[in-house]
Short mmCIF file of C-alpha atoms and ligand atoms in Angstrom, two decimals:
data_model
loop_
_atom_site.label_atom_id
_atom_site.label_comp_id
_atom_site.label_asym_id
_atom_site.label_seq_id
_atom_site.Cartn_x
_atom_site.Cartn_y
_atom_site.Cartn_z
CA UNK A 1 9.88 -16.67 -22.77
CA UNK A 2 10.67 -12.86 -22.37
CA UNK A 3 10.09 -12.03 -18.75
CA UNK A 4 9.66 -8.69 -16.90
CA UNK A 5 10.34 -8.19 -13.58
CA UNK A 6 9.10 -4.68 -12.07
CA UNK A 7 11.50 -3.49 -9.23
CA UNK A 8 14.43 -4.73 -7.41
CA UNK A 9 13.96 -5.15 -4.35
CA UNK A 10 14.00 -7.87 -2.90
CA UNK A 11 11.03 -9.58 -4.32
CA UNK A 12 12.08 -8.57 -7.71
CA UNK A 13 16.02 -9.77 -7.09
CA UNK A 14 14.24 -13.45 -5.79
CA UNK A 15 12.12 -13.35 -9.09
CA UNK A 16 15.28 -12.80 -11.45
CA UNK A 17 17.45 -15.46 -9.88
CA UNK A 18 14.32 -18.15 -10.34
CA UNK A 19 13.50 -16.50 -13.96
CA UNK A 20 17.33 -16.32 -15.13
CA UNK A 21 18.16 -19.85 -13.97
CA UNK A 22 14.95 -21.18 -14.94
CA UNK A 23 15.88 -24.92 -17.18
CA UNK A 24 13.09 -23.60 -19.67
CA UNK A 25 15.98 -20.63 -20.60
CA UNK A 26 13.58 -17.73 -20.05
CA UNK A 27 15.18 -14.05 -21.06
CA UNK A 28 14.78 -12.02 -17.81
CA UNK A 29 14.60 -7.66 -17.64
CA UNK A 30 14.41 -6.47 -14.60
CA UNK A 31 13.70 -2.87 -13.96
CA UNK A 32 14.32 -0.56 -11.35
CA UNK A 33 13.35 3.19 -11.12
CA UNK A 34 16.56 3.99 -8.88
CA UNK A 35 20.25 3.38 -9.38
CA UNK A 36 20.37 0.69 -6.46
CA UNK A 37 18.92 -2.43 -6.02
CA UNK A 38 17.04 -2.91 -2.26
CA UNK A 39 14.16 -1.12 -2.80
CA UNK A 40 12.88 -0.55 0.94
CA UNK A 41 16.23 -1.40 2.38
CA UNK A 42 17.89 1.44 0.36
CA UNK A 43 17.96 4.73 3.67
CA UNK A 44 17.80 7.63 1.34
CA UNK A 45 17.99 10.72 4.11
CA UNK A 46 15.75 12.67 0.72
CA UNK A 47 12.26 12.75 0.95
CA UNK A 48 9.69 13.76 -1.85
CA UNK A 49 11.75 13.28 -5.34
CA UNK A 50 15.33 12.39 -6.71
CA UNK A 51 17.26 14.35 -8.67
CA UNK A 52 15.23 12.88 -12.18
CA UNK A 53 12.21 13.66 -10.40
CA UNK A 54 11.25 10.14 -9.23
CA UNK A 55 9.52 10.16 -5.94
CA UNK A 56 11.58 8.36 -3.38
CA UNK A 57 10.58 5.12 -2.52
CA UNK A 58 11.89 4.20 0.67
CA UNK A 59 10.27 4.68 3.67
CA UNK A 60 13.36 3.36 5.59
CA UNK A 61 13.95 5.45 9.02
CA UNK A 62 17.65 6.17 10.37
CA UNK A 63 18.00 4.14 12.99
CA UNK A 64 16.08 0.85 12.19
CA UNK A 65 16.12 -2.67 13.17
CA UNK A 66 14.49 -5.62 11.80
CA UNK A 67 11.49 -5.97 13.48
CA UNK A 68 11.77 -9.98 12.95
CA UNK A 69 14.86 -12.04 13.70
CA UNK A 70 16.93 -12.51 11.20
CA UNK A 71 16.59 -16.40 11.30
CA UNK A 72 13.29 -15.79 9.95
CA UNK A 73 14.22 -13.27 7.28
CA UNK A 74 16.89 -14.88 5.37
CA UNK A 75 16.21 -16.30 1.49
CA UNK A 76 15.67 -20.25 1.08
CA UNK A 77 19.37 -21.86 0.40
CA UNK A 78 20.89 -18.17 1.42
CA UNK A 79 20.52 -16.96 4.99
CA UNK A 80 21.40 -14.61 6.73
CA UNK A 81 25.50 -15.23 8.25
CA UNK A 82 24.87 -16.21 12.13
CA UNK A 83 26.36 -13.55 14.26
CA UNK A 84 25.34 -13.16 17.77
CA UNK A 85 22.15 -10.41 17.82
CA UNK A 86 18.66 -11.70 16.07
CA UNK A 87 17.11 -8.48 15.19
CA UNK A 88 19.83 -6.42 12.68
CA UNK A 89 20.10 -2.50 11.36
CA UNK A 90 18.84 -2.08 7.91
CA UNK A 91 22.14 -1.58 6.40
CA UNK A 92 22.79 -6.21 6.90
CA UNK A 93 19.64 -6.46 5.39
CA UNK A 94 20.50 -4.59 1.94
CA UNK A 95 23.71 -6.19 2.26
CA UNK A 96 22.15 -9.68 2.23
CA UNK A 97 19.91 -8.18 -0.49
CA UNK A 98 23.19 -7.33 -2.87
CA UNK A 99 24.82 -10.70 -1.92
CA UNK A 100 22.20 -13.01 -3.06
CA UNK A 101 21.79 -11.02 -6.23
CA UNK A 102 25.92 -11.24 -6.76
CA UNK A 103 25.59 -15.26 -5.75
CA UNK A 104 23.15 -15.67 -8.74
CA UNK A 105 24.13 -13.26 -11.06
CA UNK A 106 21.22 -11.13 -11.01
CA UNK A 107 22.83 -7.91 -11.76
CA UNK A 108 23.06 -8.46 -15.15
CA UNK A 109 19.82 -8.83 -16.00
CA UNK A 110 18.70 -5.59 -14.13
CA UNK A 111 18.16 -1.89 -15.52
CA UNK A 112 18.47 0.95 -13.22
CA UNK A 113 17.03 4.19 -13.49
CA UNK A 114 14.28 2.25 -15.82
CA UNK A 115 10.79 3.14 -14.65
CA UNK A 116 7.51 1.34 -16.07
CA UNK A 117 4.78 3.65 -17.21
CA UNK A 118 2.50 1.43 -18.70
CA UNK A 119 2.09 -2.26 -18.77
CA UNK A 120 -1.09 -3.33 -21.33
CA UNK A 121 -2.04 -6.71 -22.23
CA UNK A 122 -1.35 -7.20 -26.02
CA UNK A 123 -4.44 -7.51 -27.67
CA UNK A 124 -6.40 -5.20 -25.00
CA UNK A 125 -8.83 -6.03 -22.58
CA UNK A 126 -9.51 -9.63 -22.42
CA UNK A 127 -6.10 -10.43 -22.71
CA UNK A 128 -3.84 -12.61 -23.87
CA UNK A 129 -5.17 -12.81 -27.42
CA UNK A 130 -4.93 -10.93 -30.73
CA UNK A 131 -1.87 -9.66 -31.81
CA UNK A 132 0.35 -13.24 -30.42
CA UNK A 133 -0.54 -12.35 -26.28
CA UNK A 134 2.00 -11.22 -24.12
CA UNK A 135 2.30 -7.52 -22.46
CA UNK A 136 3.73 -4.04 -24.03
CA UNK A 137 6.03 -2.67 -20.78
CA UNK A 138 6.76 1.14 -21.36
CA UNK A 139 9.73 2.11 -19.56
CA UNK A 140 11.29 5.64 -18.94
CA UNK A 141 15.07 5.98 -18.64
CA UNK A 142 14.85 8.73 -16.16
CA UNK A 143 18.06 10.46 -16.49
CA UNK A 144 17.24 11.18 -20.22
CA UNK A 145 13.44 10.84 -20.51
CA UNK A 146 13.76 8.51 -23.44
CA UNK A 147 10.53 5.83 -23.47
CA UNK A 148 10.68 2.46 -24.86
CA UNK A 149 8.20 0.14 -25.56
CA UNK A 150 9.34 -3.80 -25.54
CA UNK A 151 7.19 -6.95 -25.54
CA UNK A 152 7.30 -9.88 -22.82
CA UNK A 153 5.31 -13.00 -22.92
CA UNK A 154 4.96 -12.50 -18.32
CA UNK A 155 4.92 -9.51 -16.20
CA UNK A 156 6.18 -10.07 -12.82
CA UNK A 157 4.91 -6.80 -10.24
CA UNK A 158 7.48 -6.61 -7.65
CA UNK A 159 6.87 -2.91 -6.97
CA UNK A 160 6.52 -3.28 -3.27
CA UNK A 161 3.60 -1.41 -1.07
CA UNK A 162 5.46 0.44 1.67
CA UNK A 163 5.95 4.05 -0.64
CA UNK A 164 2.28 5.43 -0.90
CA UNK A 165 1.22 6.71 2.26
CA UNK A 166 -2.43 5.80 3.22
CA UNK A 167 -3.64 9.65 5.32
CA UNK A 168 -7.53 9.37 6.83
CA UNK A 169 -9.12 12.54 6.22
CA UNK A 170 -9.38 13.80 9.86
CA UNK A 171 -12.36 16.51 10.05
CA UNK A 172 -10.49 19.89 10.64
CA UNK A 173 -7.15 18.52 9.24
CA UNK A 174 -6.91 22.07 7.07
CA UNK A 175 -7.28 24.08 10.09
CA UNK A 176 -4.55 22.37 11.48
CA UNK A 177 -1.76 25.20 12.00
CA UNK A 178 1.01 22.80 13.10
CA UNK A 179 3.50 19.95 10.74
CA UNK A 180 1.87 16.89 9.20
CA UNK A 181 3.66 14.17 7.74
CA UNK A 182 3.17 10.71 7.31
CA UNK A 183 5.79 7.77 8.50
CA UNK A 184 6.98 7.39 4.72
CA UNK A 185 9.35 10.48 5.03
CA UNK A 186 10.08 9.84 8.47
CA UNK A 187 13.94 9.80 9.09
CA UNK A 188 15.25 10.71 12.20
CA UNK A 189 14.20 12.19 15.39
CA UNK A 190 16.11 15.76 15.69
CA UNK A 191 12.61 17.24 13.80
CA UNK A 192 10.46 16.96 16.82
CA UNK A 193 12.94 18.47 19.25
CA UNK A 194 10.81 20.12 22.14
CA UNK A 195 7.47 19.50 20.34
CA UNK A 196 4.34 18.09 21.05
CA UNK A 197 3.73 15.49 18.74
CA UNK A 198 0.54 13.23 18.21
CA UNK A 199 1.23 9.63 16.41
CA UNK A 200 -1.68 8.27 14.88
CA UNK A 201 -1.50 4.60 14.41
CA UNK A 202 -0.22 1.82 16.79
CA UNK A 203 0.99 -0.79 14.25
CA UNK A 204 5.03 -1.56 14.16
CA UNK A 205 5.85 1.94 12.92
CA UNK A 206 3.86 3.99 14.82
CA UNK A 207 5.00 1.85 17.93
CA UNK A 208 8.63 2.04 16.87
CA UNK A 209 8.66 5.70 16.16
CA UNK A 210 6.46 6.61 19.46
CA UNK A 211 9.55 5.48 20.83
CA UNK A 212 12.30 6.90 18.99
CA UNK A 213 10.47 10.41 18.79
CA UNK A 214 9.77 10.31 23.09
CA UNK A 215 13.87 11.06 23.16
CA UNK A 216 13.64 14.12 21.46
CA UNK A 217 9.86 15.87 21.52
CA UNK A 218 8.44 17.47 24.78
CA UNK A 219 5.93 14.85 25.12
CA UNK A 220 4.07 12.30 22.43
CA UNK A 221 0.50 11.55 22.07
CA UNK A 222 -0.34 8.12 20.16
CA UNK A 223 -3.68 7.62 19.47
CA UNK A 224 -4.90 4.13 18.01
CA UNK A 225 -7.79 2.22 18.78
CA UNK A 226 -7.33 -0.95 20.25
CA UNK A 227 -10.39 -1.02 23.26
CA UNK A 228 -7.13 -1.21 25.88
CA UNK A 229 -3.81 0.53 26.91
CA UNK A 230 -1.21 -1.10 25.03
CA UNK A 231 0.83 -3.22 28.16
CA UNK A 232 4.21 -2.09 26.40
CA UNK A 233 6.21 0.22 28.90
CA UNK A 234 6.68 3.93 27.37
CA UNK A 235 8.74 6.68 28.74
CA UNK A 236 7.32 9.24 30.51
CA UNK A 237 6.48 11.47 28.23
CA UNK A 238 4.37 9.32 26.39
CA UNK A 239 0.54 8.96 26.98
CA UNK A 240 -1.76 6.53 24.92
CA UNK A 241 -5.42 7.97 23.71
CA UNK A 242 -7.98 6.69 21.55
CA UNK A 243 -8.79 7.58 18.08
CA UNK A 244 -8.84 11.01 16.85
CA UNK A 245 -12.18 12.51 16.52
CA UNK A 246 -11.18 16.05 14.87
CA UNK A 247 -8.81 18.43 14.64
CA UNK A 248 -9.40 22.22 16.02
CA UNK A 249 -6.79 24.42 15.02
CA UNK A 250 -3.91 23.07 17.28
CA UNK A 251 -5.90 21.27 19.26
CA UNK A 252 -6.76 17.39 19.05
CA UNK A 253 -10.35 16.02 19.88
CA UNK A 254 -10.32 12.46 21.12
CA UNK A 255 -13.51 10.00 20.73
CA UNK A 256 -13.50 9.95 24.19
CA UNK A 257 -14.31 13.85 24.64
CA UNK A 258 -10.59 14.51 25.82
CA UNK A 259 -8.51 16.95 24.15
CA UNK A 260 -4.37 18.05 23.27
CA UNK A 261 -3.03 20.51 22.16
CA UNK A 262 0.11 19.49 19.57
CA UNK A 263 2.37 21.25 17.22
CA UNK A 264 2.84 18.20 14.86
CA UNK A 265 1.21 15.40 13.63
CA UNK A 266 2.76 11.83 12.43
CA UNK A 267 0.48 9.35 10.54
CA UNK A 268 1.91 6.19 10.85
CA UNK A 269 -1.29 5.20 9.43
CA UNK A 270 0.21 2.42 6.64
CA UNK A 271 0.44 2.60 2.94
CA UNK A 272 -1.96 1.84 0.18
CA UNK A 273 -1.34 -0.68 -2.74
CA UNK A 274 -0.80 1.04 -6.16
CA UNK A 275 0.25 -0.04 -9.48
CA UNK A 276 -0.01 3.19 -11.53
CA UNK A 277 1.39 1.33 -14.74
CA UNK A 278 -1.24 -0.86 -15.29
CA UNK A 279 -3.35 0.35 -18.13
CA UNK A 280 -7.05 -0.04 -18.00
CA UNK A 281 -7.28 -3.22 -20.21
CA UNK A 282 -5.25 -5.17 -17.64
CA UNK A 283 -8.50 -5.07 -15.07
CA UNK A 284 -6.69 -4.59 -11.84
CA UNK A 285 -9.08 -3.38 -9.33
CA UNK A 286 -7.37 -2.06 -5.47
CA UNK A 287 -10.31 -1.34 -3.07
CA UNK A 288 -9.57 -1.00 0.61
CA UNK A 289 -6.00 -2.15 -0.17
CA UNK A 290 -7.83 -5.58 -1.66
CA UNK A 291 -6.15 -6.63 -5.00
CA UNK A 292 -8.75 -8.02 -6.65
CA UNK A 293 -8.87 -10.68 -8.86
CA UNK A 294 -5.62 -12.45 -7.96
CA UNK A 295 -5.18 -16.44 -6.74
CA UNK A 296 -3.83 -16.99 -4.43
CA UNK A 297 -2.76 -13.63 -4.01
CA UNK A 298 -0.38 -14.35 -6.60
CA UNK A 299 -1.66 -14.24 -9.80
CA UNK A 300 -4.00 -12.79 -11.90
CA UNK A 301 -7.42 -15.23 -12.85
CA UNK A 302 -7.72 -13.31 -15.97
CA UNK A 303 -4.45 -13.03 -17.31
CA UNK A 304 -2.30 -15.80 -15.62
CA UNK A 305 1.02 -14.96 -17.28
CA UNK A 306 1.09 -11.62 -15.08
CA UNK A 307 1.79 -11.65 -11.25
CA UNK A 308 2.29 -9.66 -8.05
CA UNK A 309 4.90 -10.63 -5.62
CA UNK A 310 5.14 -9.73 -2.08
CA UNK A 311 1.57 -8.67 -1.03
CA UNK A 312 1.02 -10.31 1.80
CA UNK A 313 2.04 -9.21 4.90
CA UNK A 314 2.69 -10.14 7.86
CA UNK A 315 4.72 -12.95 6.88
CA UNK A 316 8.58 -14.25 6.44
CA UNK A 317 8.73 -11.82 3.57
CA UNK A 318 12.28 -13.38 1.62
CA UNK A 319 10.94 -16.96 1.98
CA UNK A 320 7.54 -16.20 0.83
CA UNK A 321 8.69 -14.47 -2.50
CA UNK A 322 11.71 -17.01 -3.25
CA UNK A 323 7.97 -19.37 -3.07
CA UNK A 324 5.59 -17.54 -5.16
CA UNK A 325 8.05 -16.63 -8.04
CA UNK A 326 8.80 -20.40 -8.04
CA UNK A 327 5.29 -21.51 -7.80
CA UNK A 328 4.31 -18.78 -10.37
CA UNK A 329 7.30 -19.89 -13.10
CA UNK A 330 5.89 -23.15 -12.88
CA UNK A 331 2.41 -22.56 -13.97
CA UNK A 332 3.85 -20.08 -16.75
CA UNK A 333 6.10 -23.01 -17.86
CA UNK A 334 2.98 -25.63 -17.74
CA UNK A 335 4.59 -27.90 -15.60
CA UNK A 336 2.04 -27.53 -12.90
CA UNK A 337 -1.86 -26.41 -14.61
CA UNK A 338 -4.02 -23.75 -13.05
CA UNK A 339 -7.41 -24.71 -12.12
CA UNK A 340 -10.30 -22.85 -14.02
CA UNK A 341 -11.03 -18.99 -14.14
CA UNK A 342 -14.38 -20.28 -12.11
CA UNK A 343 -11.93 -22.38 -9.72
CA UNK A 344 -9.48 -19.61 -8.57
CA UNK A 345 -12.47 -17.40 -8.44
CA UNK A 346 -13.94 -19.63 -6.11
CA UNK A 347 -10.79 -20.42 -4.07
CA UNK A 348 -9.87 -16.63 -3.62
CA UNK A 349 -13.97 -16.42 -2.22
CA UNK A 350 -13.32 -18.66 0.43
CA UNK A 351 -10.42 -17.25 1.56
CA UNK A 352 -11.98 -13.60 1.71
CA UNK A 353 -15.25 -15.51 3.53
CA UNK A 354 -12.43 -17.18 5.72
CA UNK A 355 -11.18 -13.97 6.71
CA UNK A 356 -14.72 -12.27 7.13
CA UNK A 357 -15.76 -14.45 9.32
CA UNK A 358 -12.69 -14.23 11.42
CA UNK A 359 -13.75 -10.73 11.86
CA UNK A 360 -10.95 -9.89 9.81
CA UNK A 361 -11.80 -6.35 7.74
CA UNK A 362 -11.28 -5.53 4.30
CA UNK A 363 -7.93 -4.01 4.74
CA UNK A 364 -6.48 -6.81 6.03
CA UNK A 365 -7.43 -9.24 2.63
CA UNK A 366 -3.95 -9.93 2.04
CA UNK A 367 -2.80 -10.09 6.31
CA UNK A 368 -1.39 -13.66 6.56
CA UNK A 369 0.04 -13.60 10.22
CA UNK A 370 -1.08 -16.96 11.80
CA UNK A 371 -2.23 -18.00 8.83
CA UNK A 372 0.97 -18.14 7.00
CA UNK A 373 2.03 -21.55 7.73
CA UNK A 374 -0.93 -23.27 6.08
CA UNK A 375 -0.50 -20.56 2.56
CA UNK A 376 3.11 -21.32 2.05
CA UNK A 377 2.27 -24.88 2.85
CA UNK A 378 -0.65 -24.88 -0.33
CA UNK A 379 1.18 -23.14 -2.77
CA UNK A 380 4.21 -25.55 -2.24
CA UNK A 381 2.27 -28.66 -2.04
CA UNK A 382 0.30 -27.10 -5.47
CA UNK A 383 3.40 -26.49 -7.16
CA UNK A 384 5.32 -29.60 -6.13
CA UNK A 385 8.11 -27.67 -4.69
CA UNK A 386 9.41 -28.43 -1.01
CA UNK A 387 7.75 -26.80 1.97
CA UNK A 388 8.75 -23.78 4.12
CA UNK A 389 9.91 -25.66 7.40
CA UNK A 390 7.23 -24.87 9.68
CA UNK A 391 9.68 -23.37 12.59
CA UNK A 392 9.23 -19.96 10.21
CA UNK A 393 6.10 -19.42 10.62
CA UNK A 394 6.34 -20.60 14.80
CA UNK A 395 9.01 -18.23 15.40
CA UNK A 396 7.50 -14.95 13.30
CA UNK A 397 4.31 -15.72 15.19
CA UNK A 398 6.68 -15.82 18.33
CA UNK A 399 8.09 -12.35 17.34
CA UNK A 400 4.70 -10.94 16.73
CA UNK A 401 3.90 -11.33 20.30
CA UNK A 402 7.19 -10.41 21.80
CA UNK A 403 6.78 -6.86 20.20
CA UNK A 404 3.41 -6.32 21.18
CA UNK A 405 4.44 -7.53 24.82
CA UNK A 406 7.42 -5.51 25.58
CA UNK A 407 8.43 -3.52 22.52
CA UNK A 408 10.86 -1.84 24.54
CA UNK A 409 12.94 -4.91 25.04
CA UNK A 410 11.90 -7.73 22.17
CA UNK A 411 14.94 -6.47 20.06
CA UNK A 412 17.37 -7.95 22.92
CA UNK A 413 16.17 -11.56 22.10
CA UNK A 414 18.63 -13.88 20.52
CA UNK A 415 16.68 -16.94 18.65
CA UNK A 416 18.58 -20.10 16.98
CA UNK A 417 16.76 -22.69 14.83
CA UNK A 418 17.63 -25.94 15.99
CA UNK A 419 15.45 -27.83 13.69
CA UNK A 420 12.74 -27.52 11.30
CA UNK A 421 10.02 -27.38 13.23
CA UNK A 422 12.11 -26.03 16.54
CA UNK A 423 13.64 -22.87 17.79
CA UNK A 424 15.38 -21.80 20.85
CA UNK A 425 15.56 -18.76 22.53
CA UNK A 426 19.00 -18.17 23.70
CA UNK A 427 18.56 -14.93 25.65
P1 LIG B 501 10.44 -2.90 -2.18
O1 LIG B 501 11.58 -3.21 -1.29
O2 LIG B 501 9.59 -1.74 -1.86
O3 LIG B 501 10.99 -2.80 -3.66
C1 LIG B 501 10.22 -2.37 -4.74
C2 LIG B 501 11.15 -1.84 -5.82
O4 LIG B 501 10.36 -1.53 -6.97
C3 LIG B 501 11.88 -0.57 -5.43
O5 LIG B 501 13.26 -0.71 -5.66
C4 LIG B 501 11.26 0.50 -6.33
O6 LIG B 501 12.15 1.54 -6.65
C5 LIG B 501 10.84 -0.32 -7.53
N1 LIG B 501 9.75 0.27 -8.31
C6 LIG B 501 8.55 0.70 -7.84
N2 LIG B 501 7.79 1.18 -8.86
C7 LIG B 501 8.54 1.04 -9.98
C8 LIG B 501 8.31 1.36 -11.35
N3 LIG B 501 7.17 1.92 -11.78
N4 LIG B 501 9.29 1.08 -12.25
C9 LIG B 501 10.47 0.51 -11.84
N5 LIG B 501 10.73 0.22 -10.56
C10 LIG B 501 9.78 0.47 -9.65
N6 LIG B 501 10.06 -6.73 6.50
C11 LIG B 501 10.65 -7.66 7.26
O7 LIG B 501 10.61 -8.85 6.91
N7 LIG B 501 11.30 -7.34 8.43
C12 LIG B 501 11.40 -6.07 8.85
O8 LIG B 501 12.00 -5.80 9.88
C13 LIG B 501 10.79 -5.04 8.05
N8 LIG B 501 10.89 -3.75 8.41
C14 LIG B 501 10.33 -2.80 7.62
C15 LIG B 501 10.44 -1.47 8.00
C16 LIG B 501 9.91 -0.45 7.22
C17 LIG B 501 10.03 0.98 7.64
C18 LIG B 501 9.23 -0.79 6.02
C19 LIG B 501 8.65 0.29 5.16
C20 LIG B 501 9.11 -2.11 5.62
C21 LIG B 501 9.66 -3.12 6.42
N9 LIG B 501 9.56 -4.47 6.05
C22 LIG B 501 10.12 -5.44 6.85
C23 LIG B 501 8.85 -4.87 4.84
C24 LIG B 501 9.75 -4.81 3.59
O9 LIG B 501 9.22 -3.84 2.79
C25 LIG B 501 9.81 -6.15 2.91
O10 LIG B 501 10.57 -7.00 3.77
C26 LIG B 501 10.49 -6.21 1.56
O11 LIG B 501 11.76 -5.65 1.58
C27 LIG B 501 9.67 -5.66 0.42
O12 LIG B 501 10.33 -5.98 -0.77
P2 LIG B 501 9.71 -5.72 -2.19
O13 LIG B 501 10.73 -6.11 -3.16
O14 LIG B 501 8.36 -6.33 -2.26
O15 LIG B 501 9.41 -4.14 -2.25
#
């Protein structure tokens, strides 16, 4: 089969290694909209476009660190060298990135500075009829802005969901005098020199870069609205308020009838799932960041030869792609079958309901978290392939609540994996 795989990052590089070396001799294209490989990994100090006019992808910030161990965020048969510190800069991440693709000769198959425009099931709406099946990919060389349609027989969507910034509409926000940006184009620090800044959002980046931007700015605001203080220890010059009820020229309204005054505004208030390439006929629907209708958050109940990688989150991101391409290549090469359209329906139901009543909300249909254990554990029991050793989803979980306890600190830990269902915490 003719396979497309839509970005390289790292879901896309695990997806070309599995499609390439694949017994059933599948052709694999892989393309990427930039000249690099790493997709988030990739620090570009640019924000807004490149040079062909592609908007920049990464949201990667100067100074980062994993904010898992590393023992947790290697790929299955390829982890990351042992070296003393758990929680690495960016820069080892890409590197492992590159690596695995140069181990399985990945680089071949990929074409940079390709970006998909269109993707359309052959034989419109319905699918995966008329004309033979398959998928028409439109692709746009960017440095000449030649297009070129070609046919595959699976679609792959490995475009990632950390680039399109998800801004509430704050009443007032236009009489807002001061700088707004959102965490995407985020870099470093020097900005906010001397300024007042208000961070909306408390989730790993907003956390993270309350922290990064105390050492500069006057003093920092961050607003979220969890019903307590967050226990972590800030600086000084940092003060925790609820939610944001409006904004009043340069001055903040709280919920709680307290005010601010700022001169800048961060969201760090996430990033919305988008697949602008899918045409119409390919019945995609993205409501409250749901993908909708996908099993097992995988693949698609109405057109099971295309697939999205990597949307769950909160999970052991390398391990859990390396699992769904897998699982995914098998059902396209029929050696495991898919239950009926009426079957995956059902199953994706439950889990929603699952999640519902968990008082989970609709933004959070694809959070795995403490779930992910028993997911990676179904699809690899499904798809006959071995399991994810169950000490990866222990120590993320561990992780999790290190962070939220003293995010100051957590990145000092030093974890080893003694066994497959044990870890140690060496410092
Ligand atoms: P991406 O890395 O986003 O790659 C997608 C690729 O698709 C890109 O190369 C892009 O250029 C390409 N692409 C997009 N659209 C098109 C198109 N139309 N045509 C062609 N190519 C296209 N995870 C962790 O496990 N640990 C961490 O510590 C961690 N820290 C993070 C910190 C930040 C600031 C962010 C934003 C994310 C972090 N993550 C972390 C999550 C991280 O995004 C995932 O680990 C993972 O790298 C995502 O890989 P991906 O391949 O799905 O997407």
């Amino acid at each position: 089969m003719r396979v497309a795989v839509i970005g390289a990052g790292a879901a896309g590089v695990a997806c070309a290694r599995h499609v390439a070396h694949s017994d059933a001799g599948h052709t694999c294209v892989v393309y990427e909209q930039n000249g690099q490989l790493g997709g988030t990994w990739v620090y570009d100090e640019r924000t807004g476009e490149n040079e062909y006019g592609v908007p920049i992808h990464t949201s990667m910030y100067k100074s980062l660190r994993t904010n898992l161990p590393k023992e947790i965020m290697g790929f299955p048969e390829f982890p990351i060298p042992k070296n003393e510190e758990s929680y690495i800069p960016a820069k080892d991440i890409l590197k492992l990135i590159d690596d695995y693709a140069t181990h399985y000769n990945v680089k071949q198959h990929i074409k940079f500075h390709r970006r998909v425009l269109r993707v359309h099931p052959r034989g419109g709406e319905g699918g995966d009829g008329g004309e033979g099946g398959g998928w028409e990919v439109t692709v746009r060389d960017v440095r000449t802005g030649e297009d070129a349609t070609e046919r595959f027989d699976a679609v792959m969507v490995c475009n990632g969901h950390y680039w399109k910034p998800y801004i509430p509409t704050l009443a007032g926000a236009e009489s807002f005098s001061g700088e707004q940006l959102h965490s995407h184009d985020y870099r470093t620090p020097l900005r906010f020199r001397g300024r007042r800044v208000l961070v909306i959002g408390a989730g790993p980046s907003g956390m993270d870069l309350t922290l990064e931007i105390a050492s500069a700015a006057e003093h920092v605001i961050m607003s979220h609205h969890h019903k307590e203080e967050i226990s972590t220890v800030f600086p000084n010059n940092v003060e925790q308020r609820y939610d944001v009820a409006r904004l009043n020229g340069d001055t903040v309204e709280f919920v709680d009838g307290t005010s601010a005054t700022v001169d800048t505004i961060l969201y760090a208030t996430g990033f919305l799932y988008d697949f602008p390439f899918l045409s119409e006929a390919c019945g995609v629907r993205v409501e409250h960041n749901h993908v909708r209708p996908l099993y097992k958050h995988l693949i698609h109940v109405d057109h099971p030869t295309l697939c999205f990688v990597g949307l769950p989150f909160y999970v052991c991101a390398f391990l859990l792609f390396d699992l769904q391409a897998r699982f995914f290549l098998r059902t396209l090469e029929g050696r495991v079958r898919l239950p009926s359209r009426q079957a995956m329906l059902a199953d994706a139901e439950r889990d929603q309901e699952q999640r519902r009543r968990a008082g989970l909300g609709p933004r959070q249909a694809h959070m795995l978290g403490p779930m992910q254990g028993d997911y990676y554990d179904e699809l690899a029991d499904f798809a006959g392939l071995p399991r994810v050793p169950p000490v990866m989803a222990a120590l993320h979980n561990e992780s999790s609540s290190r962070f939220l306890e003293d995010l100051v600190h957590y990145r000092s830990d030093i974890y080893r994996i003694v066994d497959d269902s044990t870890f140690l915490k060496v410092k």
